[in-house]
Amino acid sequence: AQSVSQHNHHVILSEAASLELGCNYSYGGTVNLFWYVQYPGQHLQLLLKYFSGDPLVKGIKGFEAEFIKSKFSFNLRKPSVQWSDTAEYFCAVNERGYQKVTFGTGTKLQVIP
Amino acid sequence: NAGVTQTPKFQVLKTGQSMTLQCAQDMNHEYMSWYRQDPGMGLRLIHYSVGAGITDQGEVPNGYNVSRSTTEDFPLRLLSAAPSQTSVYFCASSYRLQGSSGANVLTFGAGSRLTVL
């Protein structure tokens, strides 16, 4: 069964610091990859997605992620975080041809003004 | 469009009681699913459905029932509530992106917070 690992459970950064959140998945076949974000008191929404093509994908609010197939990774990055980026971030994987989506355990990001 | 609507938003139950969490979507999505969110455990899939009349189990199905009689509705039933079912429940639906080999972009509801005493 596929699984998704997010090793950083809680990250605290100052505004303008750079961000990188790790995501690794276990499935060796072809997958679609996602990052979702949950702002305080809100429901989850899509941040960005990868399913083919350029392994560097850009999402909303200046976020980007890079798919490295050899490392089974899909790390999320942002050059300069803002206080409004305080949220919980979830990596998710979907095996091609199937509709089940498996989520990681999430990373809580706290940005200090 | 309302998107994905979940009711109730909050519910308190006593151990052994049963209840149904409602989920409705108005986007004509084929796929619907239920997740529970617990601290430190992320989102875990309970049940999912790929279309009306078709349901299947996810990672943590025990103690829950689902049915999919219409495309729009996907209720989650707790048969006999237990304190371990205290959680926040999210319903999500999705479509398949054109040309993406089955990429599955989920639209989530606002969540239902359930407390079992």
Coordinates of C-alpha atoms in Angstrom, one line a residue:
Chain A
A1 CA 0.0 0.0 0.0
Q2 CA 1.2 3.5 -0.8
S3 CA 2.2 5.7 2.1
V4 CA 3.2 9.3 2.4
S5 CA 5.8 10.6 4.9
Q6 CA 6.1 14.2 6.1
H7 CA 9.0 14.3 8.5
N8 CA 8.5 17.9 9.7
H9 CA 5.6 17.9 12.1
H10 CA 5.9 21.5 13.3
V11 CA 8.0 24.3 11.7
I12 CA 8.4 27.8 13.1
L13 CA 9.9 30.5 10.9
S14 CA 10.2 34.2 11.0
E15 CA 8.7 36.3 8.2
A16 CA 10.9 36.5 5.1
A17 CA 12.6 33.2 5.9
S18 CA 12.7 30.5 3.2
L19 CA 10.6 27.4 3.5
E20 CA 11.1 23.8 2.5
L21 CA 8.7 21.1 3.7
G22 CA 9.7 17.5 2.9
C23 CA 7.4 14.8 1.4
N24 CA 8.3 11.3 0.5
Y25 CA 6.0 8.6 -0.8
S26 CA 6.5 4.8 -0.9
Y27 CA 4.8 3.7 -4.1
G28 CA 7.1 2.9 -6.9
G29 CA 4.7 3.2 -9.8
T30 CA 3.4 6.2 -11.5
V31 CA 1.7 8.7 -9.2
N32 CA 0.0 12.1 -9.2
L33 CA 1.2 14.4 -6.4
F34 CA -0.5 17.2 -4.5
W35 CA 0.0 19.7 -1.7
Y36 CA -3.0 20.9 0.2
V37 CA -3.2 23.7 2.7
Q38 CA -5.5 24.2 5.7
Y39 CA -5.6 27.7 7.1
P40 CA -6.8 28.1 10.7
G41 CA -10.5 27.5 10.9
Q42 CA -10.8 26.7 7.2
H43 CA -11.2 23.5 5.1
L44 CA -8.4 22.1 3.0
Q45 CA -7.7 23.6 -0.4
L46 CA -5.4 22.7 -3.2
L47 CA -2.0 24.5 -3.2
L48 CA -0.5 22.8 -6.2
K49 CA -0.4 19.5 -8.2
Y50 CA 1.9 17.5 -10.4
F51 CA 0.9 14.8 -12.8
S52 CA 3.4 15.0 -15.7
G53 CA 5.8 17.3 -17.5
D54 CA 8.1 19.8 -15.9
P55 CA 8.9 18.4 -12.4
L56 CA 9.0 21.9 -11.0
V57 CA 5.4 23.1 -10.5
K58 CA 4.2 26.4 -9.3
G59 CA 1.1 26.9 -7.2
I60 CA -0.8 29.7 -5.6
K61 CA 0.7 32.3 -3.3
G62 CA 4.3 31.9 -4.5
F63 CA 4.6 28.2 -3.5
E64 CA 6.4 25.7 -5.7
A65 CA 7.3 22.0 -5.5
E66 CA 9.8 19.8 -7.2
F67 CA 9.2 16.2 -8.1
I68 CA 12.3 14.1 -7.9
K69 CA 11.4 10.6 -9.1
S70 CA 14.7 9.0 -8.0
K71 CA 14.1 10.2 -4.5
F72 CA 10.4 9.6 -4.4
S73 CA 10.1 13.1 -3.1
F74 CA 7.8 16.1 -3.7
N75 CA 9.1 18.9 -1.5
L76 CA 7.3 22.1 -1.1
R77 CA 9.2 25.4 -1.2
K78 CA 8.6 29.1 -0.8
P79 CA 11.5 31.7 -1.0
S80 CA 10.0 34.1 1.6
V81 CA 7.2 33.2 3.9
Q82 CA 4.6 35.6 5.2
W83 CA 2.6 35.6 8.5
S84 CA -0.5 34.7 6.4
D85 CA 1.2 31.4 5.4
T86 CA 0.6 30.1 8.9
A87 CA -1.3 26.9 8.2
E88 CA -1.1 23.1 8.1
Y89 CA 0.3 21.7 4.9
F90 CA -0.5 18.2 3.7
C91 CA 1.2 16.2 1.0
A92 CA -1.0 13.7 -0.9
V93 CA -0.5 10.9 -3.5
N94 CA -2.8 9.4 -6.0
E95 CA -1.8 6.3 -7.9
R96 CA -2.4 6.7 -11.6
G97 CA -5.6 5.0 -12.8
Y98 CA -7.1 4.9 -9.3
Q99 CA -9.0 7.6 -7.5
K100 CA -8.0 7.0 -3.9
V101 CA -5.8 9.8 -2.4
T102 CA -3.5 9.1 0.5
F103 CA -2.4 11.9 2.7
G104 CA 0.7 12.5 4.8
T105 CA 0.4 13.4 8.5
G106 CA 0.7 17.1 7.8
T107 CA 3.2 19.9 8.8
K108 CA 2.1 22.8 10.9
L109 CA 3.8 26.0 9.9
Q110 CA 3.9 28.9 12.2
V111 CA 5.3 32.2 10.8
I112 CA 6.3 34.7 13.4
P113 CA 5.9 38.4 12.4
Chain B
N1 CA -22.4 26.5 -6.7
A2 CA -22.3 25.5 -3.1
G3 CA -19.5 22.9 -3.7
V4 CA -19.4 20.3 -0.9
T5 CA -21.8 20.8 1.9
Q6 CA -21.5 18.9 5.2
T7 CA -24.0 18.8 8.1
P8 CA -23.9 19.1 11.0
K9 CA -20.8 21.2 11.7
F10 CA -20.7 20.1 15.4
Q11 CA -22.2 17.1 17.1
V12 CA -21.9 15.6 20.6
L13 CA -22.9 12.0 21.1
K14 CA -22.9 9.5 23.9
T15 CA -21.2 6.2 23.6
G16 CA -23.4 3.7 21.8
Q17 CA -25.5 6.3 20.0
S18 CA -25.8 6.2 16.2
M19 CA -25.9 9.1 13.8
T20 CA -25.4 10.1 10.2
L21 CA -23.1 12.8 8.8
Q22 CA -24.5 14.2 5.7
C23 CA -22.4 15.2 2.6
A24 CA -23.8 16.7 -0.6
Q25 CA -22.0 18.0 -3.7
D26 CA -23.5 19.9 -6.6
M27 CA -20.6 19.6 -9.1
N28 CA -21.6 16.3 -10.6
H29 CA -18.4 14.7 -9.3
E30 CA -18.1 11.0 -9.7
Y31 CA -15.8 10.4 -6.8
M32 CA -16.7 11.1 -3.2
S33 CA -14.9 10.2 0.0
W34 CA -14.8 10.5 3.7
Y35 CA -11.7 11.3 5.8
R36 CA -11.1 11.7 9.5
Q37 CA -8.5 14.2 10.7
D38 CA -6.8 13.5 14.0
P39 CA -3.8 15.4 15.6
G40 CA -0.5 14.0 14.4
M41 CA -2.2 11.5 12.1
G42 CA -3.2 13.6 9.1
L43 CA -6.2 12.6 7.1
R44 CA -7.1 9.0 7.0
L45 CA -9.5 7.6 4.4
I46 CA -12.6 5.9 5.8
H47 CA -14.8 5.0 2.8
Y48 CA -15.0 6.2 -0.8
S49 CA -17.2 5.9 -3.8
V50 CA -16.4 6.0 -7.5
G51 CA -20.0 6.5 -8.6
A52 CA -23.7 5.9 -7.6
G53 CA -24.2 2.4 -6.2
I54 CA -20.5 1.8 -5.8
T55 CA -18.6 2.1 -2.4
D56 CA -15.4 0.7 -1.0
Q57 CA -13.4 0.8 2.2
G58 CA -10.4 3.0 2.9
E59 CA -7.8 2.7 5.6
V60 CA -10.1 3.0 8.7
P61 CA -13.6 1.7 7.8
N62 CA -14.5 -0.1 11.1
G63 CA -17.5 1.4 12.8
Y64 CA -18.7 3.3 9.8
N65 CA -21.1 2.6 7.0
V66 CA -21.7 4.5 3.7
S67 CA -24.1 4.3 0.8
R68 CA -24.2 6.2 -2.5
S69 CA -27.8 6.1 -3.9
T70 CA -27.3 9.3 -5.9
T71 CA -24.4 11.1 -7.5
E72 CA -24.9 14.1 -5.2
D73 CA -25.1 12.5 -1.7
F74 CA -22.7 10.4 0.3
P75 CA -23.8 10.0 3.9
L76 CA -21.5 8.5 6.6
R77 CA -23.2 6.5 9.3
L78 CA -21.7 5.8 12.7
L79 CA -23.4 2.6 13.9
S80 CA -22.5 2.7 17.6
A81 CA -20.4 5.6 18.5
A82 CA -17.2 5.1 20.5
P83 CA -14.9 7.7 22.1
S84 CA -12.2 6.7 19.6
Q85 CA -14.4 8.1 16.9
T86 CA -14.1 11.6 18.3
S87 CA -12.6 13.5 15.4
V88 CA -13.1 16.0 12.6
Y89 CA -14.7 14.4 9.6
F90 CA -14.2 15.8 6.0
C91 CA -16.1 14.9 3.0
A92 CA -14.4 15.4 -0.4
S93 CA -15.4 15.0 -4.0
S94 CA -13.4 15.1 -7.2
Y95 CA -13.3 15.0 -11.0
R96 CA -10.6 13.7 -13.3
L97 CA -8.5 16.3 -15.1
Q98 CA -8.5 15.9 -18.9
G99 CA -5.3 14.3 -20.1
S100 CA -3.9 13.8 -16.7
S101 CA -4.0 10.0 -16.4
G102 CA -6.5 10.1 -13.6
A103 CA -5.3 13.0 -11.5
N104 CA -7.7 13.4 -8.7
V105 CA -8.1 17.0 -7.4
L106 CA -10.2 16.9 -4.3
T107 CA -12.8 19.6 -3.2
F108 CA -13.3 19.5 0.5
G109 CA -16.3 20.3 2.7
A110 CA -15.9 22.5 5.8
G111 CA -15.8 19.6 8.1
S112 CA -17.9 18.1 10.9
R113 CA -16.5 18.0 14.4
L114 CA -17.8 15.0 16.4
T115 CA -17.3 14.4 20.1
V116 CA -18.2 11.1 21.6
L117 CA -18.5 11.1 25.4

